[in-house]
CSV table of C-alpha atoms in Angstrom, one decimal:
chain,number,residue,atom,x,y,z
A,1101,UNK,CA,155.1,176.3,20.5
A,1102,UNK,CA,156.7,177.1,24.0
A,1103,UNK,CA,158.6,174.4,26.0
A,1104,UNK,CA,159.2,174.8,29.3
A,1105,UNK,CA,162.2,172.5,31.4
A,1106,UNK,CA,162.2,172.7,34.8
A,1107,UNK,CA,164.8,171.6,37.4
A,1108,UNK,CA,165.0,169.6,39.7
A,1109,UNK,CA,162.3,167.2,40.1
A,1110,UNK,CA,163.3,166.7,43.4
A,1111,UNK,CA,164.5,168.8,45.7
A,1112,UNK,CA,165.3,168.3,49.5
A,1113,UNK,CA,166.5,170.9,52.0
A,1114,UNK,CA,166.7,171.4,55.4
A,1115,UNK,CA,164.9,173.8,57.2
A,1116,UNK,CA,166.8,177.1,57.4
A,1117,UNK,CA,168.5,176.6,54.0
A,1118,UNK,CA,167.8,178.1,51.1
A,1119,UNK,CA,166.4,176.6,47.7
A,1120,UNK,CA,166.7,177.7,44.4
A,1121,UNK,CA,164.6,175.8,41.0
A,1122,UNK,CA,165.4,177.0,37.9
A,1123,UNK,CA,163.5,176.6,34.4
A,1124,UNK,CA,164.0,177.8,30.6
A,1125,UNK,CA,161.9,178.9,28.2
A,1126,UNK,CA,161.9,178.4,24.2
A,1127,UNK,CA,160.0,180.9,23.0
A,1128,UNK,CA,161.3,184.6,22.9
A,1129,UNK,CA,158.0,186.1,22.5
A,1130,UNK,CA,157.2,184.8,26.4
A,1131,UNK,CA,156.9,187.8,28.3
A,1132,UNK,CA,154.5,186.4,31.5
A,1133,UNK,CA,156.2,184.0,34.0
A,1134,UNK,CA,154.3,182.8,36.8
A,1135,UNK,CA,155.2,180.1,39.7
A,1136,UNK,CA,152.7,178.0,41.1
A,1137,UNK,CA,152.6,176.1,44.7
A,1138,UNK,CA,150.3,173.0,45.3
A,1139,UNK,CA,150.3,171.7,48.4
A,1140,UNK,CA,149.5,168.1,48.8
A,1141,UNK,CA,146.3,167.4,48.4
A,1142,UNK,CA,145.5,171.2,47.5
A,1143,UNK,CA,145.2,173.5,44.5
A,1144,UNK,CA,148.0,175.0,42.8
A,1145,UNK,CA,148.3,178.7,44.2
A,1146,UNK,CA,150.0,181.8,42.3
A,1147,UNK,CA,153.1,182.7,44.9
A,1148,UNK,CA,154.9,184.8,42.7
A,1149,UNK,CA,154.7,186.4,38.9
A,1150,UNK,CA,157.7,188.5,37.0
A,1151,UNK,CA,156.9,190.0,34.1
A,1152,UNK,CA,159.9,190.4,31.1
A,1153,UNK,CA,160.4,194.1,31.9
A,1154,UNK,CA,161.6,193.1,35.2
A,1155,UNK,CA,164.6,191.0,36.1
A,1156,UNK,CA,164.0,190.2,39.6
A,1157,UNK,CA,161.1,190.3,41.9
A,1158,UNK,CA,160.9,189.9,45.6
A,1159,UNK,CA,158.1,189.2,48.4
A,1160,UNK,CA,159.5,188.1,51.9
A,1161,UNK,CA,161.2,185.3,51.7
A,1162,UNK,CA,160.7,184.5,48.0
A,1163,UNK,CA,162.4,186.0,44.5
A,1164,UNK,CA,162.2,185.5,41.4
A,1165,UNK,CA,165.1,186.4,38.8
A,1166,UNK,CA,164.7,186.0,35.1
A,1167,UNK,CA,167.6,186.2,32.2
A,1168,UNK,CA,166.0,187.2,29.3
A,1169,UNK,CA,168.8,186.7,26.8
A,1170,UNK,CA,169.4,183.3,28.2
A,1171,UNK,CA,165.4,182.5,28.4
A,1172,UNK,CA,165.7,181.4,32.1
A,1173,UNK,CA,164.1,182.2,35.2
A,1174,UNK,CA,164.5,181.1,38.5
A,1175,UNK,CA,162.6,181.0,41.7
A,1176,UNK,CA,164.7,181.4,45.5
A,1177,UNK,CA,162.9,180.8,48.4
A,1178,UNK,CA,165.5,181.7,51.5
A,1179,UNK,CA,165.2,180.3,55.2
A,1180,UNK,CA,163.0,177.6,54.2
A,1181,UNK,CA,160.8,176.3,56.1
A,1182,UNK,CA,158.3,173.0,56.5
A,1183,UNK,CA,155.6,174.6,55.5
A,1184,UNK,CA,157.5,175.4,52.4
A,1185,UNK,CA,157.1,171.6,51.3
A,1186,UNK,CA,154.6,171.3,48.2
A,1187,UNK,CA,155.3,171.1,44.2
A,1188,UNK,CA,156.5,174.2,42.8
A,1189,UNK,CA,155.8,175.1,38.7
A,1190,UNK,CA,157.0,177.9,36.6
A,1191,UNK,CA,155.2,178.5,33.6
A,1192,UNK,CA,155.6,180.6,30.8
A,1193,UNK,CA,153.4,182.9,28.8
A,1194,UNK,CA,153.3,185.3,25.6
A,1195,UNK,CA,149.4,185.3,25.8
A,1196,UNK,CA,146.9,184.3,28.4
A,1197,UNK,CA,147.6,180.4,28.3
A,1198,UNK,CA,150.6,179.5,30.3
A,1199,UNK,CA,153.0,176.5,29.1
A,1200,UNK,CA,154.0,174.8,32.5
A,1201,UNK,CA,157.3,173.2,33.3
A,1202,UNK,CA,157.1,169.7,35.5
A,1203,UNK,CA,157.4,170.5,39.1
A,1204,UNK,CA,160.0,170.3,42.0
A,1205,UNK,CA,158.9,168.5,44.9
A,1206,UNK,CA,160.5,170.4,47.7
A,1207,UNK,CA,160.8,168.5,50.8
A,1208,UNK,CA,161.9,170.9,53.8
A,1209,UNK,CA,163.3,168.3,56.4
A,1210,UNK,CA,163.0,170.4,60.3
B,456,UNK,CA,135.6,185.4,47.7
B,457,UNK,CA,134.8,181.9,46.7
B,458,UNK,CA,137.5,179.9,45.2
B,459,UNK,CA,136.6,177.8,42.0
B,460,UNK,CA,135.1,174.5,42.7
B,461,UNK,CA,135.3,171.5,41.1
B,462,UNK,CA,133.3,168.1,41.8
B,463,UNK,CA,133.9,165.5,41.5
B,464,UNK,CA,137.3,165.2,43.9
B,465,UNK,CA,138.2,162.2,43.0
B,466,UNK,CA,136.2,159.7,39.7
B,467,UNK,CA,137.2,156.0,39.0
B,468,UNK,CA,135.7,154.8,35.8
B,469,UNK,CA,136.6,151.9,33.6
B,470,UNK,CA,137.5,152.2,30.0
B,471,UNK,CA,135.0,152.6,28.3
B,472,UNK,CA,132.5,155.1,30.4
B,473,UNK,CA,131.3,158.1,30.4
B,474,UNK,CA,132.6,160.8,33.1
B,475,UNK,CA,131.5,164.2,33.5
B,476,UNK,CA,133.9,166.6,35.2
B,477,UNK,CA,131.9,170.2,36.6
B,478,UNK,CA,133.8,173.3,37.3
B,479,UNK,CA,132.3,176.7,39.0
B,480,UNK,CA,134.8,179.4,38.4
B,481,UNK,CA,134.7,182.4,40.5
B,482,UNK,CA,132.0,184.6,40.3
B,483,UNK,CA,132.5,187.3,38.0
B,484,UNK,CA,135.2,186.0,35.9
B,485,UNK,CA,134.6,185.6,32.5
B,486,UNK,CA,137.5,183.2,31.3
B,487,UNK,CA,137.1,179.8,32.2
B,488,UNK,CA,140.3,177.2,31.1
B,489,UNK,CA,140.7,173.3,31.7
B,490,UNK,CA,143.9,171.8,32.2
B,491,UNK,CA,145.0,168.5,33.1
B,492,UNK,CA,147.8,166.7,34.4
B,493,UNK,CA,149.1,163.2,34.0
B,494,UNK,CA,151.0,161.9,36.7
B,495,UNK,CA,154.7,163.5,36.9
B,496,UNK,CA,154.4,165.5,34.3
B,497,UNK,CA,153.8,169.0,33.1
B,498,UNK,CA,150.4,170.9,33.7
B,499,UNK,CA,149.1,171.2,30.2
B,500,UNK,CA,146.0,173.5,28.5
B,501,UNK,CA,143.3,171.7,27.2
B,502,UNK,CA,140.7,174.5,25.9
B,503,UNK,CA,139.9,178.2,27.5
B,504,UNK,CA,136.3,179.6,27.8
B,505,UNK,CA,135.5,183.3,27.1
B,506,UNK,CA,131.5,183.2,28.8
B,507,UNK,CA,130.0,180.6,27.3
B,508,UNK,CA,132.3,180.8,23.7
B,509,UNK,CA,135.5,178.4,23.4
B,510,UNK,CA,137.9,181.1,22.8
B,511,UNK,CA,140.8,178.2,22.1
B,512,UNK,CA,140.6,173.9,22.5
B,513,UNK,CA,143.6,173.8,20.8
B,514,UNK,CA,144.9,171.5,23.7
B,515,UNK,CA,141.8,168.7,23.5
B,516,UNK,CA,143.3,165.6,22.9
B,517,UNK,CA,140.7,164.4,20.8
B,518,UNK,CA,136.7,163.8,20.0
B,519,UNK,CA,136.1,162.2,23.3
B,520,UNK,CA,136.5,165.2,24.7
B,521,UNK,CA,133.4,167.6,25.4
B,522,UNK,CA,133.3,171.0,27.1
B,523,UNK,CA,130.3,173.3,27.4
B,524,UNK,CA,129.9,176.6,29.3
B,525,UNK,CA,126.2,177.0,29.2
B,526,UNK,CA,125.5,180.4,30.4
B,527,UNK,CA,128.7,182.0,30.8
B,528,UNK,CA,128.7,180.1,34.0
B,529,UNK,CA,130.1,176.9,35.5
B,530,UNK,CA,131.2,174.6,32.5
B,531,UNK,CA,131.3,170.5,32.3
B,532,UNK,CA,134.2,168.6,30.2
B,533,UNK,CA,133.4,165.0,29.7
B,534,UNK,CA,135.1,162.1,28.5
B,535,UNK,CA,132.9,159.4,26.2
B,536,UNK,CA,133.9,156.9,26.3
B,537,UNK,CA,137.1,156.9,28.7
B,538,UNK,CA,140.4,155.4,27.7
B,539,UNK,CA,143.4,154.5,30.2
B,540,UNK,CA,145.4,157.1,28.8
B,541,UNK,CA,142.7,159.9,30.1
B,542,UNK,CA,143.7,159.2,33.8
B,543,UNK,CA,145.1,162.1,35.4
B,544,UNK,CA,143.8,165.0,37.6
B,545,UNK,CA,142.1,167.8,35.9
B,546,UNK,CA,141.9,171.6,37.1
B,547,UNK,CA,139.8,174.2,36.3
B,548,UNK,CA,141.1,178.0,36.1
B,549,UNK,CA,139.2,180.8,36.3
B,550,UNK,CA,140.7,184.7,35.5
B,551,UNK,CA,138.7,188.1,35.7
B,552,UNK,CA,140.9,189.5,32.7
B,553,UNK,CA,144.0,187.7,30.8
B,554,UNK,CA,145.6,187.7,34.1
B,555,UNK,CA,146.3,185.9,37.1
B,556,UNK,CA,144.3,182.2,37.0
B,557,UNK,CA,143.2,180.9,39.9
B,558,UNK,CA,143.2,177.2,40.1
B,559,UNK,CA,140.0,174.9,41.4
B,560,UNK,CA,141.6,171.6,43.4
B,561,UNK,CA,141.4,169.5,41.0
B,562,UNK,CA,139.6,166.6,39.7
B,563,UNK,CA,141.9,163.2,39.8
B,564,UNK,CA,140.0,160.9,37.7
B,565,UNK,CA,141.3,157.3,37.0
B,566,UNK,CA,140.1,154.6,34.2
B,567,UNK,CA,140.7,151.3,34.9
């Protein structure tokens, strides 16, 4: 099956810089990736979704790159901000059931 | 639109009970997942709802584990009896098509 690793756990910034969390895949026959922001306390919300056609994506202030060949993807989220702060998942997909890396806490310090 | 809800927001059981988790997907969409997450670690699949069929539970841990979708509708997972291991907070998904899932908040269930 697919295994997803995702780095950092952890992840601290300060406001105005940028932040970039990376994950790899396993399984060639992934062709979905979605990231995922929970806020504490909150459900996890789709930000941002590449599909493997594509290698990079872009909305505002977030992008999202991904390296077939080398089965990684990676999420960049420039002038950070606090709001910003939450746990951040990548997930991978060759069907409709997404395989979901760990998290990165990213704290945003203003 | 509504969001999908999920009740309880928080259950503390002890080993041994019965819990029964609810979700209410959002209205319209047929496919219905359950995920859950133990603390740290990686969001993982449990079993995914097409209506009211299980389309795939290859992700239920084992035999304490029940989900029904009666109706197509809102669907239940419970836990009988409840082992320490189980604790963790549960989601609920809900996706018109095989595509975007939109999460419920979560249900964080502990067993002491």
């Amino acid at each position: 099956g697919e295994n997803v690793e995702q780095h950092p756990s952890t992840l601290s910034v300060q406001e105005g810089d940028s932040a970039v969390i990376k994950c790899t895949y396993s399984d060639s026959a992934s062709n979905y990736f979605p990231w995922y922001k929970q806020e504490l306390g909150k459900r996890p919300q789709l930000i941002i979704d590449i599909r493997s056609n594509v290698g990079e994506k872009k909305d505002q202030r977030i992008a999202v790159t991904l390296n077939k060949t080398a089965k990684h993807f990676s999420l960049h989220i420039t002038e950070t901000q606090p709001e910003d702060s939450a746990v951040y998942f990548c997930a991978a997909s060759s069907s409709y059931i997404p395989t979901f890396g760990r998290g990165t806490s990213l704290i945003v310090h203003p | 639109e509504a969001g999908v809800t999920q009740f309880p927001s928080h259950s503390v059981i002890e080993k041994g009970q019965t819990v029964t988790l609810r979700c209410d997907p959002i209205s319209g969409h047929d496919n219905l997942y359950w995920y859950r997450r133990v603390m740290g670690k990686e969001i993982k699949f449990l079993l995914h709802f097409v209506k009211e069929s299980k389309q795939d539970e290859s992700g239920m841990p084992n035999n304490r584990f029940l989900a029904e979708r009666t109706g197509g509708t809102y669907s239940t997972l419970k836990v009988q009896p409840a082992e320490l291991e189980d604790s963790g907070v549960y989601f609920c998904a809900s996706s018109r098509q095989f595509d975007t899932q939109y999460f419920g908040p979560g249900t964080r269930l502990t067993v002491l």
